[in-house]
Short mmCIF file of C-alpha atoms in Angstrom, two decimals:
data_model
loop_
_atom_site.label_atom_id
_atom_site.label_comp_id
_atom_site.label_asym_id
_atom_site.label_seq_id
_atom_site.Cartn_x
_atom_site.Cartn_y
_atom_site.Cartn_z
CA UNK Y 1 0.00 0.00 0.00
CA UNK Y 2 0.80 3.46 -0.57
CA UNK Y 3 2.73 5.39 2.36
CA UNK Y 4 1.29 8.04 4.50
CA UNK Y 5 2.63 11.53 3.23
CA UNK Y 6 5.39 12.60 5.76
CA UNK Y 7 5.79 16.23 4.23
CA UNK Y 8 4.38 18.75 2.28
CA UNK Y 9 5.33 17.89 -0.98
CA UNK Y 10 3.17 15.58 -3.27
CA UNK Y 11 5.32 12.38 -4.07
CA UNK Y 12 4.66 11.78 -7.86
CA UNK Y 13 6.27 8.33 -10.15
CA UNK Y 14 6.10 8.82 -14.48
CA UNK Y 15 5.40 5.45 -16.04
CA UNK Y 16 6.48 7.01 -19.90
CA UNK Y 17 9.08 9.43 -20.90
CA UNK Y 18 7.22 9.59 -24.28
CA UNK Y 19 5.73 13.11 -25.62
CA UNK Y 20 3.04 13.27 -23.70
CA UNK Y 21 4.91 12.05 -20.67
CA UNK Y 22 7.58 14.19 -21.11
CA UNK Y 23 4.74 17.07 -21.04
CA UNK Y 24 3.32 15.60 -17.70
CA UNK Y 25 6.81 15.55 -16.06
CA UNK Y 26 7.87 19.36 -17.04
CA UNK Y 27 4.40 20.28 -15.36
CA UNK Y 28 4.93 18.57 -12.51
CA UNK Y 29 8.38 18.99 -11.78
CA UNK Y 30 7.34 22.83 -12.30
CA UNK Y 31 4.95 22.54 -9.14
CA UNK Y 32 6.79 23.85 -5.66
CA UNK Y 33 4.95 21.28 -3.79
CA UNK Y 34 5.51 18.02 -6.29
CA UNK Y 35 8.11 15.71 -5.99
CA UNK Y 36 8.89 13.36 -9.16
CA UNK Y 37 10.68 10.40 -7.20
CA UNK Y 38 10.64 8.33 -10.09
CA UNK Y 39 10.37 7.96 -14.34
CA UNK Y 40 10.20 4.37 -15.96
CA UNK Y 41 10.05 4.00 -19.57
CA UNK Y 42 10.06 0.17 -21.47
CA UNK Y 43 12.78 2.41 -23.55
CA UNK Y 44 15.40 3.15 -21.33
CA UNK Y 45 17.10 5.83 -23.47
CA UNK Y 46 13.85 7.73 -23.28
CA UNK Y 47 13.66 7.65 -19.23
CA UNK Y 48 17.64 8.81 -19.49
CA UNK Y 49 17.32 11.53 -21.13
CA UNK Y 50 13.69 12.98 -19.59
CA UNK Y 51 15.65 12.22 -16.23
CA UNK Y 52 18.43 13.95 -17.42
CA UNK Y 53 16.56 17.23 -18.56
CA UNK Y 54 14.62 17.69 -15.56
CA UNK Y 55 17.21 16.31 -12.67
CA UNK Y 56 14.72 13.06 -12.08
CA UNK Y 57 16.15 9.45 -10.47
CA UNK Y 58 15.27 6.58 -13.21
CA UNK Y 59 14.08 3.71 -12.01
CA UNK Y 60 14.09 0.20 -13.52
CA UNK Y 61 10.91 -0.73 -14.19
CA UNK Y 62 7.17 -0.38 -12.75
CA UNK Y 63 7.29 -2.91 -9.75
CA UNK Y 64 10.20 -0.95 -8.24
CA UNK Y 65 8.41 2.37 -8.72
CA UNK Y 66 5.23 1.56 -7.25
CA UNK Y 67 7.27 0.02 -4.60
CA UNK Y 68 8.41 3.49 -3.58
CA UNK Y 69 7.07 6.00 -1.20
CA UNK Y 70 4.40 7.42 -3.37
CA UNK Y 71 1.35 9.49 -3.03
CA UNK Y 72 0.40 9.41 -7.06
CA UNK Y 73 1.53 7.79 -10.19
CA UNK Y 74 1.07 8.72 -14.01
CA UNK Y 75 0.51 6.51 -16.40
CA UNK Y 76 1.77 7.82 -19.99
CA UNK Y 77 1.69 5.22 -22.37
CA UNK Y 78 0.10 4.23 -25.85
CA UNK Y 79 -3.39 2.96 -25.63
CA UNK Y 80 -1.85 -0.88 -25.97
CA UNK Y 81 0.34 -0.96 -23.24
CA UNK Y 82 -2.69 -0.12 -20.91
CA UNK Y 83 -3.97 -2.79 -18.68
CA UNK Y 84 -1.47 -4.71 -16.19
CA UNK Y 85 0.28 -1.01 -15.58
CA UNK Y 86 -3.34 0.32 -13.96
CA UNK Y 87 -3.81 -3.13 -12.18
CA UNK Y 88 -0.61 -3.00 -10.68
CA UNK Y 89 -0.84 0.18 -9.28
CA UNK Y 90 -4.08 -0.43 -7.66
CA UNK Y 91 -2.35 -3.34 -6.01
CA UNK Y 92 -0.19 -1.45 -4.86
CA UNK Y 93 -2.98 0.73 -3.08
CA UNK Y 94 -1.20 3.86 -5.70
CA UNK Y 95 -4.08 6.21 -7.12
CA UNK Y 96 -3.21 6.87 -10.62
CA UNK Y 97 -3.94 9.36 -13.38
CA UNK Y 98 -4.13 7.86 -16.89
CA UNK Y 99 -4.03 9.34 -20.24
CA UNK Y 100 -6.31 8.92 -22.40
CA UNK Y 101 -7.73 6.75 -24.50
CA UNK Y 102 -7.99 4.00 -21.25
CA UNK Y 103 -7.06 1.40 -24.13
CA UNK Y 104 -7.50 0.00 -27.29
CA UNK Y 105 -10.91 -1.67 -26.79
CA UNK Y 106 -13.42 -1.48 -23.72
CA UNK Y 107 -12.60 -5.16 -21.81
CA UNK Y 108 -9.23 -4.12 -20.46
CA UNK Y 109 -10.66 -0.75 -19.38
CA UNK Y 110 -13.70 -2.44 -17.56
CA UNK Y 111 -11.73 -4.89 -15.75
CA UNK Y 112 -9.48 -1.51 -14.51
CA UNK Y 113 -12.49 0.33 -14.01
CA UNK Y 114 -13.97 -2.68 -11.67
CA UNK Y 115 -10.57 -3.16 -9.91
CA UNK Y 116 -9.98 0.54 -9.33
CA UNK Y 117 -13.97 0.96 -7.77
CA UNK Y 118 -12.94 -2.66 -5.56
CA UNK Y 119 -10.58 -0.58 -3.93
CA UNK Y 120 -12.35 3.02 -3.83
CA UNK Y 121 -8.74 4.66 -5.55
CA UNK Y 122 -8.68 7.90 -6.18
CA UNK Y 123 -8.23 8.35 -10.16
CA UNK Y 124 -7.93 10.86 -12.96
CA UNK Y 125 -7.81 10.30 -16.52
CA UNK Y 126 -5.96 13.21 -19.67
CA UNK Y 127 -9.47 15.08 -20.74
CA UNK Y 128 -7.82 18.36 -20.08
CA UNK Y 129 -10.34 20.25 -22.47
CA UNK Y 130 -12.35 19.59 -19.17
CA UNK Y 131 -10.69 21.68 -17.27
CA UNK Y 132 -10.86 25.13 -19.57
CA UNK Y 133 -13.10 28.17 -18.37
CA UNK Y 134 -14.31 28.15 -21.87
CA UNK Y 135 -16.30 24.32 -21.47
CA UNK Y 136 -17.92 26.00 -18.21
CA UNK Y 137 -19.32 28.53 -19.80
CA UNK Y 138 -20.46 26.32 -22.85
CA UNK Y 139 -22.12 23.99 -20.11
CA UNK Y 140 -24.47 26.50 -18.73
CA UNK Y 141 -25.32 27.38 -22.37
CA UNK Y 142 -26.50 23.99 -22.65
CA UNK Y 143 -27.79 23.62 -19.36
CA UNK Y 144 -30.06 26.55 -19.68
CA UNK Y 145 -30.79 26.23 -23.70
CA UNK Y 146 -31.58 22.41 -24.58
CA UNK Y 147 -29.44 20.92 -26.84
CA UNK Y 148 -30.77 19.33 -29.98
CA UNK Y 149 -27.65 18.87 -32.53
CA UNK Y 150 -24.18 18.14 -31.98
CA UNK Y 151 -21.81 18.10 -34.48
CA UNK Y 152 -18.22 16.44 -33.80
CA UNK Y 153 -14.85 16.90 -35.63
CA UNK Y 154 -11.31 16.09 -35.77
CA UNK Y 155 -9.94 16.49 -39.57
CA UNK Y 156 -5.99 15.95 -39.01
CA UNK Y 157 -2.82 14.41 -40.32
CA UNK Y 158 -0.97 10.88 -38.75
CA UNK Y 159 0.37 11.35 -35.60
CA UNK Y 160 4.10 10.46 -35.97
CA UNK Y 161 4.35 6.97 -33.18
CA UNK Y 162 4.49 4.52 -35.50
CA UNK Y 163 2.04 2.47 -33.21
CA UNK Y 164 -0.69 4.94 -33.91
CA UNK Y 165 -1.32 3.55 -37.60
CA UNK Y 166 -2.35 0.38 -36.46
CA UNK Y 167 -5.61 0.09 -35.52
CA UNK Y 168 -4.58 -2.90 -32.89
CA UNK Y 169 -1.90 -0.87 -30.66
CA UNK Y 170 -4.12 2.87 -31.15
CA UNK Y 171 -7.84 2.08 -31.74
CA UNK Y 172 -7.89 4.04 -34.28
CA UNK Y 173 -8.52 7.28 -34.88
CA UNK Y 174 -11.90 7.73 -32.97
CA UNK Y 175 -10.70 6.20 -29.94
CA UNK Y 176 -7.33 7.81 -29.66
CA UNK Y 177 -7.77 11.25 -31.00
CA UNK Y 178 -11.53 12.30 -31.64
CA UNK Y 179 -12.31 11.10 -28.15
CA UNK Y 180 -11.72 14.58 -26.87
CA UNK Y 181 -14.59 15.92 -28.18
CA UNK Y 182 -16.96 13.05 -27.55
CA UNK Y 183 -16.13 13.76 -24.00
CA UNK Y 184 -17.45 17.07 -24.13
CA UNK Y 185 -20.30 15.87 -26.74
CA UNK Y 186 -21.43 14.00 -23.51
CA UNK Y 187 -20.71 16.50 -21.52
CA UNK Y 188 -22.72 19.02 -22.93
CA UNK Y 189 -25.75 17.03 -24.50
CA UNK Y 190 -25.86 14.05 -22.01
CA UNK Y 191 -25.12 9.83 -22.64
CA UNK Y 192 -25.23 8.94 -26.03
CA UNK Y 193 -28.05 5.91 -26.81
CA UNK Y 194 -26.99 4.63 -29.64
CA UNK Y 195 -24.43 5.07 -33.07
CA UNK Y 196 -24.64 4.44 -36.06
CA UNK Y 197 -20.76 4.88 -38.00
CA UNK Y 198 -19.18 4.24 -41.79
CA UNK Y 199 -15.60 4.54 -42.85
CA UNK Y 200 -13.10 5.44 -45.39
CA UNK Y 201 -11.57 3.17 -45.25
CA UNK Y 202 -7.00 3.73 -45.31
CA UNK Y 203 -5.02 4.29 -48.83
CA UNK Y 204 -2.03 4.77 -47.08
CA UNK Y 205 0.73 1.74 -46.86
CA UNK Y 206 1.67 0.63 -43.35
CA UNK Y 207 -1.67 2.25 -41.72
CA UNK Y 208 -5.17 0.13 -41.56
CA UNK Y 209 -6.20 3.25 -39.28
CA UNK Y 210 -8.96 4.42 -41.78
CA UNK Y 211 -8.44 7.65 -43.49
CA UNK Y 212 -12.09 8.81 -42.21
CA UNK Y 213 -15.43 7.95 -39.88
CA UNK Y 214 -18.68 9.70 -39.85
CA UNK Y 215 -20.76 8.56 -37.42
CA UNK Y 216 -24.48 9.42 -36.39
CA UNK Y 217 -25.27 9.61 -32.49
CA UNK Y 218 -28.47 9.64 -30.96
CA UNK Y 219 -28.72 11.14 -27.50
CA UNK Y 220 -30.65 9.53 -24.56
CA UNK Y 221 -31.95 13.19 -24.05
CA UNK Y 222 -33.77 13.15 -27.54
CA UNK Y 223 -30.98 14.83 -28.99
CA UNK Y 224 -29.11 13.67 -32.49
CA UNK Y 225 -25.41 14.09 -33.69
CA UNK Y 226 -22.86 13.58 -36.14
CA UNK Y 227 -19.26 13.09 -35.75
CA UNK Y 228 -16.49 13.27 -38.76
CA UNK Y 229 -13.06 12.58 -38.21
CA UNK Y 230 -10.17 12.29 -40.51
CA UNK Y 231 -6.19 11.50 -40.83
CA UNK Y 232 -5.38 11.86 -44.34
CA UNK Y 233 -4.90 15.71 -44.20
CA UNK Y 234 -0.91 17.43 -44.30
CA UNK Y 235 -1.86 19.23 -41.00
CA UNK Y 236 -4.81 19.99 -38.26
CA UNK Y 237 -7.63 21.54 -39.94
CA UNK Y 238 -10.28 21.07 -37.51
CA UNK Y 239 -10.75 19.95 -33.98
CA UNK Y 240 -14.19 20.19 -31.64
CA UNK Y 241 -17.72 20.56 -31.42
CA UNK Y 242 -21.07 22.63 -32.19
CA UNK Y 243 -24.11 22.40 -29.98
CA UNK Y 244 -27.41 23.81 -31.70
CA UNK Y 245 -29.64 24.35 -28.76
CA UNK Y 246 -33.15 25.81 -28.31
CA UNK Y 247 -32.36 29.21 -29.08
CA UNK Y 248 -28.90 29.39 -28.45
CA UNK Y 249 -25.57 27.66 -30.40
CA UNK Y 250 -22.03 26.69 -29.33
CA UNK Y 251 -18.99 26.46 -31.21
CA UNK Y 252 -16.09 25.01 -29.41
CA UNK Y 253 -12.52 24.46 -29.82
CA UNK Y 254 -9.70 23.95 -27.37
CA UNK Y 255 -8.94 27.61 -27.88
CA UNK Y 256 -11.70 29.39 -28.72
CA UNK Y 257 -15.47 29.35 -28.45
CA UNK Y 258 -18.10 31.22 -29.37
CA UNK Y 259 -21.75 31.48 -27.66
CA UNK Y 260 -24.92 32.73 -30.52
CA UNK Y 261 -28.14 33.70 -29.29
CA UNK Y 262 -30.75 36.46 -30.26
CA UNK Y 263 -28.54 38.92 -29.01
CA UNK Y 264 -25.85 38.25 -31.48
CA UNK Y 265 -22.73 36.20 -31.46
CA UNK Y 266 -19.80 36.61 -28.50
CA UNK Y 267 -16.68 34.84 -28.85
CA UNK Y 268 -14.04 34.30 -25.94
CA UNK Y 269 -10.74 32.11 -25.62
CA UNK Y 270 -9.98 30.11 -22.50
CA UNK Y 271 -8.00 31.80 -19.77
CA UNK Y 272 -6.91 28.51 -18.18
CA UNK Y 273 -4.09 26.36 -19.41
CA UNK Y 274 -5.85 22.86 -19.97
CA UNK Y 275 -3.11 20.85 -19.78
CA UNK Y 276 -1.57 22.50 -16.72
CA UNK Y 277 -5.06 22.26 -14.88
CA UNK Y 278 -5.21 19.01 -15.62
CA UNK Y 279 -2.34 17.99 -13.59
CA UNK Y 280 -2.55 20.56 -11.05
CA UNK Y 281 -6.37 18.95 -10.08
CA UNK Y 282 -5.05 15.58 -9.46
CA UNK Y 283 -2.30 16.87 -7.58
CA UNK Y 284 -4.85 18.83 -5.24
CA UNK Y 285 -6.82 15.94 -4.78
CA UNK Y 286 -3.70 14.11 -3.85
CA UNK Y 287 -2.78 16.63 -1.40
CA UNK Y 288 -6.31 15.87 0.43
CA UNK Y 289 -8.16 18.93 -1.08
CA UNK Y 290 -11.52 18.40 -3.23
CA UNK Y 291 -11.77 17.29 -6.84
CA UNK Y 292 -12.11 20.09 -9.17
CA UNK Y 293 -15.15 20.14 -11.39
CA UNK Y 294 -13.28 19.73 -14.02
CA UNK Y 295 -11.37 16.11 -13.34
CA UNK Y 296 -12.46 13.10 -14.98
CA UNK Y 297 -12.00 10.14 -13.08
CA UNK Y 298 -11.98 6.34 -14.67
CA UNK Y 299 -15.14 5.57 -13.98
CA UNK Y 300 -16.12 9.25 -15.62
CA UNK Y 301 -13.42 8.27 -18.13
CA UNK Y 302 -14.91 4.51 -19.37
CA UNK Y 303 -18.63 6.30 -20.10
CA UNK Y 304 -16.50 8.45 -23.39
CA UNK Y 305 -14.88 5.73 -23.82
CA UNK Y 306 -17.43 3.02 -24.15
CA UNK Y 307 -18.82 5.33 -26.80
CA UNK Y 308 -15.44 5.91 -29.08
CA UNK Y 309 -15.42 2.08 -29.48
CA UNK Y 310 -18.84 1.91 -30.22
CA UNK Y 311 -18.11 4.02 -33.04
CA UNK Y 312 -15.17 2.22 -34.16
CA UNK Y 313 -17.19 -1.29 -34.21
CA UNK Y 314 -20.08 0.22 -36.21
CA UNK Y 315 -17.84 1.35 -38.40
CA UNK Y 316 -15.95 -2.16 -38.58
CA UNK Y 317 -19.30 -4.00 -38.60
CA UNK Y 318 -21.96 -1.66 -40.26
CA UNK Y 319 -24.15 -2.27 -37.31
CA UNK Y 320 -26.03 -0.07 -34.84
CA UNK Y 321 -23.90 -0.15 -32.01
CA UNK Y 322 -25.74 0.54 -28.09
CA UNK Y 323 -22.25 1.38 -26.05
#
């Protein structure tokens, strides 16, 4: 089991020295009361040289992290390598924070999600976009104006891990990328019912990650949707959603978003850094203080999830999919 703090610093291990790890570790190591005891990486050139840049100890492998004084771990890794690292760490008795997606498929994710509620851990999961002033704002749109259409998109280019081109180690795009925004598609129209999903499917060689999805979503609240996504582009085109309410629209993106209604249209960026907050919440709750509204927990976490997959198998299958 996890130690009881001794001090007033946060005790923090990195599982993953990747990109995205890397970015977790300069936040954290940035925080006066966060100690980084600990980065791991499968590649150990990748933990040397994180641990170098930031002044971190690198430690062998996951076992003899978790079997450190710690008060959190983060778990940066691609969607395939998810599973044993979450289960291990709830042996451990280690709350975790997870980036998203939770994994490839939903199984692995629900046996975490069943192991982590077994032992009432503390958990966060990567939906920064969450955490942005902007989303709050765009929630009490919705809150106060129905929604009734929601329109999702992420039109992009290839990510450059090689693992992300195959559908088996990324989920594809849906579940890996466009899963953002059909976090806050929940979010802000409520659980989706039921999809309905077609592909593109790749023409690129080495990738079976399809060049495009559109999906239809209908919304337990009544409400319908669409979602397009697509890889095949030189560079980020589009990213986020529309909500067309009763008498009122949203357009968001993670930088800007813009609020219509009778009155005309008002546009605003986000004052909060989404992928600072993000970190900073789970380190808060760590530190014994109360979950910002913004934090996404695994539980919280598996409900997007559990709808990116459905997508992914209607598209595979051509069937209506109930996630």
């Amino acid at each position: 089991m996890a130690e009881p703090r001794t001090g007033s610093r946060v005790r923090i291990g990195l599982v993953g020295a990747g990109g995205v790890g890397a970015r977790h570790a300069r936040t954290l190591a940035g925080f006066a009361d966060v100690e980084v005891v600990g980065v791991t990486d499968v590649v150990p050139g990748a933990a040397d040289a994180l641990a170098g840049e930031l002044g971190l100890p690198v430690v062998a492998d996951v076992d003899r992290l978790l079997a450190r004084p710690l008060d959190g771990v983060w778990l940066c890794v691609p969607p395939f390598a998810h599973g044993e690292l979450e289960l291990a760490a709830v042996r451990a008795g280690v709350p975790f924070f997870v980036e998203k997606p939770l994994a490839t498929g939903v199984e692995v994710a629900e046996e975490v999600a069943r192991a982590v509620a077994g032992a009432g851990l503390p958990t966060a999961t990567g939906y920064h976009w969450r955490h942005l002033d902007t989303v709050a704002v765009a929630r009490a749109v919705c809150a106060a104006h129905r929604p009734r259409l929601v329109d999702a998109t992420w039109l992009d280019t290839v990510p450059p891990p090689a693992w992300w081109s195959r559908r088996e180690r990324s989920g594809g795009q849906v579940v890996e990328q466009l899963t953002h925004v059909l976090d806050l598609a929940r979010l802000l129209a409520g659980e989706v019912a039921e999809v309905r999903a077609t592909a593109a499917l790749s023409t690129a060689e080495g990738r079976d990650v399809d060049d495009a999805t559109a999906a239809l979503l209908s919304f337990e609240s009544g409400a319908v949707g669409t979602v397009t996504a697509a890889c095949s582009l030189p560079g980020k085109l589009a990213a986020g959603l529309a909500v067309v309410c009763d008498g009122a629209a949203v357009e968001l993106t993670e930088t800007s978003l813009t609020v219509t209604t009778a009155d005309g249209a008002d546009r605003s960026e986000p004052r909060v850094d989404g992928r600072t907050a993000v970190d900073r919440a789970f380190v808060d709750v760590l530190a014994g203080g109360v979950p910002a509204s913004g934090l996404v927990d695994y539980a919280e976490a598996l409900r997007t999830h559990r709808v990116a997959v459905a997508i992914a198998e209607s598209a595979r299958t051509g069937d209506a999919v109930r996630p």
